[in-house]
Amino acid sequence: MGRRAVKKRKRRTAEEIRERLLQAAREQFKAKGYAGATTAAIAKRADVAEMQMFRYFSSKADLFRAAIFTPLTAHFRAFNAMHMPKAIDERSIGERARLYMTELQSFLGEHSKMLITLLVAQAYAEPALGTEVNGLQSYFAEGAALMSARAARSSHIDPATIVRVAFAALLGCITYKEQLFPNAAANEAAIDEAITEFILTALAPHSDLGSTGGGRA
């Protein structure tokens, strides 16, 4: 009898194993939440032994930080760098604000599940997770500074509070868009435009942020 050939699996690099674990972790955390996801399920999805997984990440909290915190912070930093320059260009405040809100909607639409996963995990006070996404905190701080510098008139409401409220409203609209607008009650473009108008009007009712230059009574 001839020996049956045993196909050997290609040896994976440490980088490949780590990336498989991170991808599996993102999928599990988004689907199950921090509490519901298990290291066993993550390891199985990544096709990696659970014992081997702990050579790369010391705990579930450590894996969560690497899979969710780190990329989300990087995304926010990149967004901040692109949309919050120190110099003010020649475009009107309204044009810049409208472009910013449109692209922030796109950004949150792409990363909302990751952000919600993080916020829910922190809501249940997992002490090992830490308390902040640095990029998000930078976004709030820089957004408040930007708003203060560009507003035509001062507001009696703290800009930092307004920025956070606007962010929460925008995230809520995007996250629950299907529930809020069932059965194609409005097309995507109309929904996005309505959200933009609402946020811009709320942010600056006494400035030109809500206007692109056209006259309003």
JSON list of C-alpha atoms in Angstrom, two decimals:
[
{"chain": "A", "resi": 1, "resn": "MET", "atom": "CA", "xyz": [0.00, 0.00, 0.00]},
{"chain": "A", "resi": 2, "resn": "GLY", "atom": "CA", "xyz": [1.32, 3.41, -0.92]},
{"chain": "A", "resi": 3, "resn": "ARG", "atom": "CA", "xyz": [1.49, 6.11, 1.60]},
{"chain": "A", "resi": 4, "resn": "ARG", "atom": "CA", "xyz": [-1.09, 8.83, 1.29]},
{"chain": "A", "resi": 5, "resn": "ALA", "atom": "CA", "xyz": [0.53, 12.19, 0.69]},
{"chain": "A", "resi": 6, "resn": "VAL", "atom": "CA", "xyz": [-0.03, 14.60, 3.52]},
{"chain": "A", "resi": 7, "resn": "LYS", "atom": "CA", "xyz": [-0.38, 18.15, 2.32]},
{"chain": "A", "resi": 8, "resn": "LYS", "atom": "CA", "xyz": [1.55, 20.44, 4.61]},
{"chain": "A", "resi": 9, "resn": "ARG", "atom": "CA", "xyz": [0.09, 23.82, 5.43]},
{"chain": "A", "resi": 10, "resn": "LYS", "atom": "CA", "xyz": [2.33, 26.68, 4.46]},
{"chain": "A", "resi": 11, "resn": "ARG", "atom": "CA", "xyz": [4.12, 28.07, 7.47]},
{"chain": "A", "resi": 12, "resn": "ARG", "atom": "CA", "xyz": [2.63, 31.44, 8.37]},
{"chain": "A", "resi": 13, "resn": "THR", "atom": "CA", "xyz": [4.72, 34.39, 9.46]},
{"chain": "A", "resi": 14, "resn": "ALA", "atom": "CA", "xyz": [4.21, 36.09, 12.80]},
{"chain": "A", "resi": 15, "resn": "GLU", "atom": "CA", "xyz": [2.82, 39.12, 10.96]},
{"chain": "A", "resi": 16, "resn": "GLU", "atom": "CA", "xyz": [0.27, 36.96, 9.10]},
{"chain": "A", "resi": 17, "resn": "ILE", "atom": "CA", "xyz": [-0.86, 35.28, 12.31]},
{"chain": "A", "resi": 18, "resn": "ARG", "atom": "CA", "xyz": [-1.23, 38.60, 14.10]},
{"chain": "A", "resi": 19, "resn": "GLU", "atom": "CA", "xyz": [-3.25, 40.07, 11.23]},
{"chain": "A", "resi": 20, "resn": "ARG", "atom": "CA", "xyz": [-5.53, 37.01, 11.12]},
{"chain": "A", "resi": 21, "resn": "LEU", "atom": "CA", "xyz": [-6.15, 37.36, 14.86]},
{"chain": "A", "resi": 22, "resn": "LEU", "atom": "CA", "xyz": [-6.92, 41.08, 14.55]},
{"chain": "A", "resi": 23, "resn": "GLN", "atom": "CA", "xyz": [-9.33, 40.54, 11.66]},
{"chain": "A", "resi": 24, "resn": "ALA", "atom": "CA", "xyz": [-11.09, 37.72, 13.49]},
{"chain": "A", "resi": 25, "resn": "ALA", "atom": "CA", "xyz": [-11.26, 39.83, 16.65]},
{"chain": "A", "resi": 26, "resn": "ARG", "atom": "CA", "xyz": [-12.83, 42.78, 14.82]},
{"chain": "A", "resi": 27, "resn": "GLU", "atom": "CA", "xyz": [-15.49, 40.52, 13.33]},
{"chain": "A", "resi": 28, "resn": "GLN", "atom": "CA", "xyz": [-16.27, 38.86, 16.66]},
{"chain": "A", "resi": 29, "resn": "PHE", "atom": "CA", "xyz": [-16.32, 42.08, 18.69]},
{"chain": "A", "resi": 30, "resn": "LYS", "atom": "CA", "xyz": [-18.61, 43.77, 16.15]},
{"chain": "A", "resi": 31, "resn": "ALA", "atom": "CA", "xyz": [-20.95, 40.77, 16.06]},
{"chain": "A", "resi": 32, "resn": "LYS", "atom": "CA", "xyz": [-20.94, 39.79, 19.75]},
{"chain": "A", "resi": 33, "resn": "GLY", "atom": "CA", "xyz": [-19.72, 42.85, 21.61]},
{"chain": "A", "resi": 34, "resn": "TYR", "atom": "CA", "xyz": [-16.86, 42.83, 24.08]},
{"chain": "A", "resi": 35, "resn": "ALA", "atom": "CA", "xyz": [-18.63, 40.68, 26.68]},
{"chain": "A", "resi": 36, "resn": "GLY", "atom": "CA", "xyz": [-20.03, 38.18, 24.17]},
{"chain": "A", "resi": 37, "resn": "ALA", "atom": "CA", "xyz": [-16.88, 37.59, 22.17]},
{"chain": "A", "resi": 38, "resn": "THR", "atom": "CA", "xyz": [-14.61, 34.86, 23.50]},
{"chain": "A", "resi": 39, "resn": "THR", "atom": "CA", "xyz": [-10.93, 34.29, 22.92]},
{"chain": "A", "resi": 40, "resn": "ALA", "atom": "CA", "xyz": [-11.73, 30.70, 21.92]},
{"chain": "A", "resi": 41, "resn": "ALA", "atom": "CA", "xyz": [-14.11, 31.87, 19.17]},
{"chain": "A", "resi": 42, "resn": "ILE", "atom": "CA", "xyz": [-11.62, 34.46, 17.96]},
{"chain": "A", "resi": 43, "resn": "ALA", "atom": "CA", "xyz": [-8.81, 31.91, 17.80]},
{"chain": "A", "resi": 44, "resn": "LYS", "atom": "CA", "xyz": [-11.02, 29.44, 15.95]},
{"chain": "A", "resi": 45, "resn": "ARG", "atom": "CA", "xyz": [-12.09, 32.05, 13.42]},
{"chain": "A", "resi": 46, "resn": "ALA", "atom": "CA", "xyz": [-8.46, 32.99, 12.84]},
{"chain": "A", "resi": 47, "resn": "ASP", "atom": "CA", "xyz": [-7.49, 29.31, 12.54]},
{"chain": "A", "resi": 48, "resn": "VAL", "atom": "CA", "xyz": [-4.95, 29.78, 15.29]},
{"chain": "A", "resi": 49, "resn": "ALA", "atom": "CA", "xyz": [-4.56, 27.79, 18.52]},
{"chain": "A", "resi": 50, "resn": "GLU", "atom": "CA", "xyz": [-5.88, 29.75, 21.49]},
{"chain": "A", "resi": 51, "resn": "MET", "atom": "CA", "xyz": [-2.64, 29.15, 23.39]},
{"chain": "A", "resi": 52, "resn": "GLN", "atom": "CA", "xyz": [-0.71, 30.58, 20.45]},
{"chain": "A", "resi": 53, "resn": "MET", "atom": "CA", "xyz": [-2.99, 33.61, 20.37]},
{"chain": "A", "resi": 54, "resn": "PHE", "atom": "CA", "xyz": [-1.92, 34.55, 23.90]},
{"chain": "A", "resi": 55, "resn": "ARG", "atom": "CA", "xyz": [1.69, 34.76, 22.70]},
{"chain": "A", "resi": 56, "resn": "TYR", "atom": "CA", "xyz": [0.60, 37.76, 20.64]},
{"chain": "A", "resi": 57, "resn": "PHE", "atom": "CA", "xyz": [-2.01, 39.29, 22.94]},
{"chain": "A", "resi": 58, "resn": "SER", "atom": "CA", "xyz": [-1.83, 38.81, 26.68]},
{"chain": "A", "resi": 59, "resn": "SER", "atom": "CA", "xyz": [-5.60, 39.13, 27.28]},
{"chain": "A", "resi": 60, "resn": "LYS", "atom": "CA", "xyz": [-8.95, 39.76, 25.62]},
{"chain": "A", "resi": 61, "resn": "ALA", "atom": "CA", "xyz": [-8.68, 43.42, 26.65]},
{"chain": "A", "resi": 62, "resn": "ASP", "atom": "CA", "xyz": [-5.27, 43.67, 25.01]},
{"chain": "A", "resi": 63, "resn": "LEU", "atom": "CA", "xyz": [-6.68, 42.14, 21.82]},
{"chain": "A", "resi": 64, "resn": "PHE", "atom": "CA", "xyz": [-9.66, 44.51, 21.89]},
{"chain": "A", "resi": 65, "resn": "ARG", "atom": "CA", "xyz": [-7.38, 47.52, 22.20]},
{"chain": "A", "resi": 66, "resn": "ALA", "atom": "CA", "xyz": [-5.28, 46.36, 19.24]},
{"chain": "A", "resi": 67, "resn": "ALA", "atom": "CA", "xyz": [-8.27, 45.43, 17.08]},
{"chain": "A", "resi": 68, "resn": "ILE", "atom": "CA", "xyz": [-10.58, 48.35, 17.88]},
{"chain": "A", "resi": 69, "resn": "PHE", "atom": "CA", "xyz": [-8.84, 51.18, 19.79]},
{"chain": "A", "resi": 70, "resn": "THR", "atom": "CA", "xyz": [-5.66, 51.41, 17.74]},
{"chain": "A", "resi": 71, "resn": "PRO", "atom": "CA", "xyz": [-7.19, 51.55, 14.24]},
{"chain": "A", "resi": 72, "resn": "LEU", "atom": "CA", "xyz": [-10.01, 53.85, 15.36]},
{"chain": "A", "resi": 73, "resn": "THR", "atom": "CA", "xyz": [-7.49, 56.26, 16.85]},
{"chain": "A", "resi": 74, "resn": "ALA", "atom": "CA", "xyz": [-5.48, 56.15, 13.62]},
{"chain": "A", "resi": 75, "resn": "HIS", "atom": "CA", "xyz": [-8.62, 56.82, 11.56]},
{"chain": "A", "resi": 76, "resn": "PHE", "atom": "CA", "xyz": [-9.52, 59.86, 13.67]},
{"chain": "A", "resi": 77, "resn": "ARG", "atom": "CA", "xyz": [-6.00, 61.24, 13.54]},
{"chain": "A", "resi": 78, "resn": "ALA", "atom": "CA", "xyz": [-5.94, 60.93, 9.75]},
{"chain": "A", "resi": 79, "resn": "PHE", "atom": "CA", "xyz": [-9.36, 62.58, 9.51]},
{"chain": "A", "resi": 80, "resn": "ASN", "atom": "CA", "xyz": [-8.30, 65.39, 11.83]},
{"chain": "A", "resi": 81, "resn": "ALA", "atom": "CA", "xyz": [-5.12, 66.02, 9.84]},
{"chain": "A", "resi": 82, "resn": "MET", "atom": "CA", "xyz": [-7.07, 66.21, 6.59]},
{"chain": "A", "resi": 83, "resn": "HIS", "atom": "CA", "xyz": [-9.98, 68.36, 7.74]},
{"chain": "A", "resi": 84, "resn": "MET", "atom": "CA", "xyz": [-8.67, 70.53, 10.56]},
{"chain": "A", "resi": 85, "resn": "PRO", "atom": "CA", "xyz": [-5.69, 72.42, 9.12]},
{"chain": "A", "resi": 86, "resn": "LYS", "atom": "CA", "xyz": [-4.23, 75.24, 11.15]},
{"chain": "A", "resi": 87, "resn": "ALA", "atom": "CA", "xyz": [-4.43, 77.70, 8.27]},
{"chain": "A", "resi": 88, "resn": "ILE", "atom": "CA", "xyz": [-7.82, 78.98, 7.09]},
{"chain": "A", "resi": 89, "resn": "ASP", "atom": "CA", "xyz": [-8.07, 78.93, 3.30]},
{"chain": "A", "resi": 90, "resn": "GLU", "atom": "CA", "xyz": [-10.01, 81.31, 1.09]},
{"chain": "A", "resi": 91, "resn": "ARG", "atom": "CA", "xyz": [-13.21, 79.31, 0.92]},
{"chain": "A", "resi": 92, "resn": "SER", "atom": "CA", "xyz": [-16.17, 80.55, 2.92]},
{"chain": "A", "resi": 93, "resn": "ILE", "atom": "CA", "xyz": [-16.79, 79.16, 6.37]},
{"chain": "A", "resi": 94, "resn": "GLY", "atom": "CA", "xyz": [-20.03, 77.65, 5.10]},
{"chain": "A", "resi": 95, "resn": "GLU", "atom": "CA", "xyz": [-18.36, 75.81, 2.22]},
{"chain": "A", "resi": 96, "resn": "ARG", "atom": "CA", "xyz": [-15.68, 74.32, 4.48]},
{"chain": "A", "resi": 97, "resn": "ALA", "atom": "CA", "xyz": [-18.22, 73.33, 7.11]},
{"chain": "A", "resi": 98, "resn": "ARG", "atom": "CA", "xyz": [-20.49, 71.68, 4.57]},
{"chain": "A", "resi": 99, "resn": "LEU", "atom": "CA", "xyz": [-17.61, 69.71, 3.01]},
{"chain": "A", "resi": 100, "resn": "TYR", "atom": "CA", "xyz": [-16.43, 68.70, 6.49]},
{"chain": "A", "resi": 101, "resn": "MET", "atom": "CA", "xyz": [-19.89, 67.47, 7.53]},
{"chain": "A", "resi": 102, "resn": "THR", "atom": "CA", "xyz": [-20.34, 65.52, 4.28]},
{"chain": "A", "resi": 103, "resn": "GLU", "atom": "CA", "xyz": [-17.02, 63.75, 4.68]},
{"chain": "A", "resi": 104, "resn": "LEU", "atom": "CA", "xyz": [-17.56, 63.18, 8.41]},
{"chain": "A", "resi": 105, "resn": "GLN", "atom": "CA", "xyz": [-20.79, 61.36, 7.52]},
{"chain": "A", "resi": 106, "resn": "SER", "atom": "CA", "xyz": [-18.84, 59.16, 5.13]},
{"chain": "A", "resi": 107, "resn": "PHE", "atom": "CA", "xyz": [-16.15, 58.55, 7.75]},
{"chain": "A", "resi": 108, "resn": "LEU", "atom": "CA", "xyz": [-18.66, 57.57, 10.45]},
{"chain": "A", "resi": 109, "resn": "GLY", "atom": "CA", "xyz": [-20.61, 55.43, 8.01]},
{"chain": "A", "resi": 110, "resn": "GLU", "atom": "CA", "xyz": [-17.46, 53.43, 7.37]},
{"chain": "A", "resi": 111, "resn": "HIS", "atom": "CA", "xyz": [-16.39, 53.13, 11.01]},
{"chain": "A", "resi": 112, "resn": "SER", "atom": "CA", "xyz": [-19.66, 53.36, 12.97]},
{"chain": "A", "resi": 113, "resn": "LYS", "atom": "CA", "xyz": [-19.78, 49.67, 13.89]},
{"chain": "A", "resi": 114, "resn": "MET", "atom": "CA", "xyz": [-16.28, 49.81, 15.31]},
{"chain": "A", "resi": 115, "resn": "LEU", "atom": "CA", "xyz": [-17.06, 52.96, 17.27]},
{"chain": "A", "resi": 116, "resn": "ILE", "atom": "CA", "xyz": [-20.34, 51.59, 18.64]},
{"chain": "A", "resi": 117, "resn": "THR", "atom": "CA", "xyz": [-18.53, 48.40, 19.70]},
{"chain": "A", "resi": 118, "resn": "LEU", "atom": "CA", "xyz": [-16.06, 50.52, 21.63]},
{"chain": "A", "resi": 119, "resn": "LEU", "atom": "CA", "xyz": [-18.68, 52.76, 23.24]},
{"chain": "A", "resi": 120, "resn": "VAL", "atom": "CA", "xyz": [-20.79, 49.80, 24.36]},
{"chain": "A", "resi": 121, "resn": "ALA", "atom": "CA", "xyz": [-17.76, 48.06, 25.84]},
{"chain": "A", "resi": 122, "resn": "GLN", "atom": "CA", "xyz": [-16.82, 51.20, 27.77]},
{"chain": "A", "resi": 123, "resn": "ALA", "atom": "CA", "xyz": [-20.40, 51.69, 28.92]},
{"chain": "A", "resi": 124, "resn": "TYR", "atom": "CA", "xyz": [-20.12, 48.41, 30.82]},
{"chain": "A", "resi": 125, "resn": "ALA", "atom": "CA", "xyz": [-17.01, 49.75, 32.56]},
{"chain": "A", "resi": 126, "resn": "GLU", "atom": "CA", "xyz": [-14.43, 47.20, 31.55]},
{"chain": "A", "resi": 127, "resn": "PRO", "atom": "CA", "xyz": [-11.51, 48.66, 33.56]},
{"chain": "A", "resi": 128, "resn": "ALA", "atom": "CA", "xyz": [-8.88, 46.84, 31.53]},
{"chain": "A", "resi": 129, "resn": "LEU", "atom": "CA", "xyz": [-9.95, 48.63, 28.35]},
{"chain": "A", "resi": 130, "resn": "GLY", "atom": "CA", "xyz": [-9.04, 52.15, 29.39]},
{"chain": "A", "resi": 131, "resn": "THR", "atom": "CA", "xyz": [-11.35, 55.09, 28.88]},
{"chain": "A", "resi": 132, "resn": "GLU", "atom": "CA", "xyz": [-10.36, 57.01, 25.76]},
{"chain": "A", "resi": 133, "resn": "VAL", "atom": "CA", "xyz": [-9.73, 56.81, 22.07]},
{"chain": "A", "resi": 134, "resn": "ASN", "atom": "CA", "xyz": [-7.01, 59.41, 21.70]},
{"chain": "A", "resi": 135, "resn": "GLY", "atom": "CA", "xyz": [-8.00, 60.31, 18.17]},
{"chain": "A", "resi": 136, "resn": "LEU", "atom": "CA", "xyz": [-11.61, 60.88, 19.20]},
{"chain": "A", "resi": 137, "resn": "GLN", "atom": "CA", "xyz": [-10.59, 63.11, 22.07]},
{"chain": "A", "resi": 138, "resn": "SER", "atom": "CA", "xyz": [-8.34, 65.05, 19.69]},
{"chain": "A", "resi": 139, "resn": "TYR", "atom": "CA", "xyz": [-11.26, 65.40, 17.31]},
{"chain": "A", "resi": 140, "resn": "PHE", "atom": "CA", "xyz": [-13.41, 66.91, 20.07]},
{"chain": "A", "resi": 141, "resn": "ALA", "atom": "CA", "xyz": [-10.66, 69.28, 21.23]},
{"chain": "A", "resi": 142, "resn": "GLU", "atom": "CA", "xyz": [-9.65, 70.43, 17.75]},
{"chain": "A", "resi": 143, "resn": "GLY", "atom": "CA", "xyz": [-13.26, 70.66, 16.60]},
{"chain": "A", "resi": 144, "resn": "ALA", "atom": "CA", "xyz": [-14.11, 72.94, 19.52]},
{"chain": "A", "resi": 145, "resn": "ALA", "atom": "CA", "xyz": [-11.08, 75.12, 18.82]},
{"chain": "A", "resi": 146, "resn": "LEU", "atom": "CA", "xyz": [-11.94, 75.29, 15.13]},
{"chain": "A", "resi": 147, "resn": "MET", "atom": "CA", "xyz": [-15.54, 76.22, 15.88]},
{"chain": "A", "resi": 148, "resn": "SER", "atom": "CA", "xyz": [-14.51, 78.95, 18.31]},
{"chain": "A", "resi": 149, "resn": "ALA", "atom": "CA", "xyz": [-12.06, 80.45, 15.81]},
{"chain": "A", "resi": 150, "resn": "ARG", "atom": "CA", "xyz": [-14.45, 80.43, 12.88]},
{"chain": "A", "resi": 151, "resn": "ALA", "atom": "CA", "xyz": [-17.77, 81.37, 14.46]},
{"chain": "A", "resi": 152, "resn": "ALA", "atom": "CA", "xyz": [-19.03, 84.77, 13.40]},
{"chain": "A", "resi": 153, "resn": "ARG", "atom": "CA", "xyz": [-20.41, 85.43, 16.86]},
{"chain": "A", "resi": 154, "resn": "SER", "atom": "CA", "xyz": [-19.72, 83.93, 20.24]},
{"chain": "A", "resi": 155, "resn": "SER", "atom": "CA", "xyz": [-22.18, 81.46, 21.70]},
{"chain": "A", "resi": 156, "resn": "HIS", "atom": "CA", "xyz": [-23.24, 81.12, 25.32]},
{"chain": "A", "resi": 157, "resn": "ILE", "atom": "CA", "xyz": [-22.85, 77.34, 24.93]},
{"chain": "A", "resi": 158, "resn": "ASP", "atom": "CA", "xyz": [-19.41, 75.81, 25.36]},
{"chain": "A", "resi": 159, "resn": "PRO", "atom": "CA", "xyz": [-18.09, 74.83, 21.87]},
{"chain": "A", "resi": 160, "resn": "ALA", "atom": "CA", "xyz": [-16.74, 71.54, 23.26]},
{"chain": "A", "resi": 161, "resn": "THR", "atom": "CA", "xyz": [-20.26, 70.58, 24.36]},
{"chain": "A", "resi": 162, "resn": "ILE", "atom": "CA", "xyz": [-21.76, 71.56, 21.02]},
{"chain": "A", "resi": 163, "resn": "VAL", "atom": "CA", "xyz": [-19.20, 69.51, 19.08]},
{"chain": "A", "resi": 164, "resn": "ARG", "atom": "CA", "xyz": [-19.88, 66.42, 21.19]},
{"chain": "A", "resi": 165, "resn": "VAL", "atom": "CA", "xyz": [-23.66, 66.79, 20.89]},
{"chain": "A", "resi": 166, "resn": "ALA", "atom": "CA", "xyz": [-23.40, 67.23, 17.12]},
{"chain": "A", "resi": 167, "resn": "PHE", "atom": "CA", "xyz": [-21.13, 64.19, 16.85]},
{"chain": "A", "resi": 168, "resn": "ALA", "atom": "CA", "xyz": [-23.55, 62.07, 18.89]},
{"chain": "A", "resi": 169, "resn": "ALA", "atom": "CA", "xyz": [-26.52, 63.20, 16.78]},
{"chain": "A", "resi": 170, "resn": "LEU", "atom": "CA", "xyz": [-24.67, 62.41, 13.57]},
{"chain": "A", "resi": 171, "resn": "LEU", "atom": "CA", "xyz": [-23.49, 59.01, 14.80]},
{"chain": "A", "resi": 172, "resn": "GLY", "atom": "CA", "xyz": [-27.03, 58.14, 15.91]},
{"chain": "A", "resi": 173, "resn": "CYS", "atom": "CA", "xyz": [-28.54, 59.08, 12.55]},
{"chain": "A", "resi": 174, "resn": "ILE", "atom": "CA", "xyz": [-25.97, 57.01, 10.68]},
{"chain": "A", "resi": 175, "resn": "THR", "atom": "CA", "xyz": [-26.07, 54.00, 13.00]},
{"chain": "A", "resi": 176, "resn": "TYR", "atom": "CA", "xyz": [-29.87, 53.74, 12.99]},
{"chain": "A", "resi": 177, "resn": "LYS", "atom": "CA", "xyz": [-30.49, 54.96, 9.45]},
{"chain": "A", "resi": 178, "resn": "GLU", "atom": "CA", "xyz": [-32.30, 51.76, 8.42]},
{"chain": "A", "resi": 179, "resn": "GLN", "atom": "CA", "xyz": [-34.61, 51.92, 11.44]},
{"chain": "A", "resi": 180, "resn": "LEU", "atom": "CA", "xyz": [-35.27, 55.64, 11.12]},
{"chain": "A", "resi": 181, "resn": "PHE", "atom": "CA", "xyz": [-35.89, 55.53, 7.38]},
{"chain": "A", "resi": 182, "resn": "PRO", "atom": "CA", "xyz": [-37.49, 52.14, 6.65]},
{"chain": "A", "resi": 183, "resn": "ASN", "atom": "CA", "xyz": [-38.78, 51.03, 3.27]},
{"chain": "A", "resi": 184, "resn": "ALA", "atom": "CA", "xyz": [-36.74, 53.65, 1.43]},
{"chain": "A", "resi": 185, "resn": "ALA", "atom": "CA", "xyz": [-38.73, 56.50, 2.99]},
{"chain": "A", "resi": 186, "resn": "ALA", "atom": "CA", "xyz": [-36.13, 58.85, 1.53]},
{"chain": "A", "resi": 187, "resn": "ASN", "atom": "CA", "xyz": [-33.18, 58.30, -0.77]},
{"chain": "A", "resi": 188, "resn": "GLU", "atom": "CA", "xyz": [-29.63, 58.29, 0.60]},
{"chain": "A", "resi": 189, "resn": "ALA", "atom": "CA", "xyz": [-28.72, 61.68, -0.86]},
{"chain": "A", "resi": 190, "resn": "ALA", "atom": "CA", "xyz": [-31.79, 63.34, 0.65]},
{"chain": "A", "resi": 191, "resn": "ILE", "atom": "CA", "xyz": [-31.14, 61.75, 4.05]},
{"chain": "A", "resi": 192, "resn": "ASP", "atom": "CA", "xyz": [-27.49, 62.83, 4.05]},
{"chain": "A", "resi": 193, "resn": "GLU", "atom": "CA", "xyz": [-28.42, 66.38, 3.01]},
{"chain": "A", "resi": 194, "resn": "ALA", "atom": "CA", "xyz": [-31.06, 66.59, 5.75]},
{"chain": "A", "resi": 195, "resn": "ILE", "atom": "CA", "xyz": [-28.55, 65.44, 8.36]},
{"chain": "A", "resi": 196, "resn": "THR", "atom": "CA", "xyz": [-26.00, 67.98, 7.14]},
{"chain": "A", "resi": 197, "resn": "GLU", "atom": "CA", "xyz": [-28.51, 70.84, 7.23]},
{"chain": "A", "resi": 198, "resn": "PHE", "atom": "CA", "xyz": [-29.68, 69.88, 10.71]},
{"chain": "A", "resi": 199, "resn": "ILE", "atom": "CA", "xyz": [-26.17, 69.67, 12.17]},
{"chain": "A", "resi": 200, "resn": "LEU", "atom": "CA", "xyz": [-24.96, 72.87, 10.52]},
{"chain": "A", "resi": 201, "resn": "THR", "atom": "CA", "xyz": [-28.00, 74.81, 11.67]},
{"chain": "A", "resi": 202, "resn": "ALA", "atom": "CA", "xyz": [-27.66, 73.45, 15.21]},
{"chain": "A", "resi": 203, "resn": "LEU", "atom": "CA", "xyz": [-23.93, 74.22, 15.32]},
{"chain": "A", "resi": 204, "resn": "ALA", "atom": "CA", "xyz": [-24.16, 77.82, 14.24]},
{"chain": "A", "resi": 205, "resn": "PRO", "atom": "CA", "xyz": [-27.61, 79.39, 14.31]},
{"chain": "A", "resi": 206, "resn": "HIS", "atom": "CA", "xyz": [-26.05, 82.86, 14.60]},
{"chain": "A", "resi": 207, "resn": "SER", "atom": "CA", "xyz": [-23.19, 82.51, 12.10]},
{"chain": "A", "resi": 208, "resn": "ASP", "atom": "CA", "xyz": [-22.70, 81.71, 8.43]},
{"chain": "A", "resi": 209, "resn": "LEU", "atom": "CA", "xyz": [-21.78, 78.06, 9.02]},
{"chain": "A", "resi": 210, "resn": "GLY", "atom": "CA", "xyz": [-25.15, 76.91, 7.81]},
{"chain": "A", "resi": 211, "resn": "SER", "atom": "CA", "xyz": [-24.96, 78.91, 4.61]},
{"chain": "A", "resi": 212, "resn": "THR", "atom": "CA", "xyz": [-22.86, 78.39, 1.51]},
{"chain": "A", "resi": 213, "resn": "GLY", "atom": "CA", "xyz": [-23.06, 82.01, 0.57]},
{"chain": "A", "resi": 214, "resn": "GLY", "atom": "CA", "xyz": [-26.58, 82.22, -0.77]},
{"chain": "A", "resi": 215, "resn": "GLY", "atom": "CA", "xyz": [-28.82, 84.83, 0.70]},
{"chain": "A", "resi": 216, "resn": "ARG", "atom": "CA", "xyz": [-31.31, 83.92, 3.36]},
{"chain": "A", "resi": 217, "resn": "ALA", "atom": "CA", "xyz": [-34.05, 86.07, 4.70]}
]
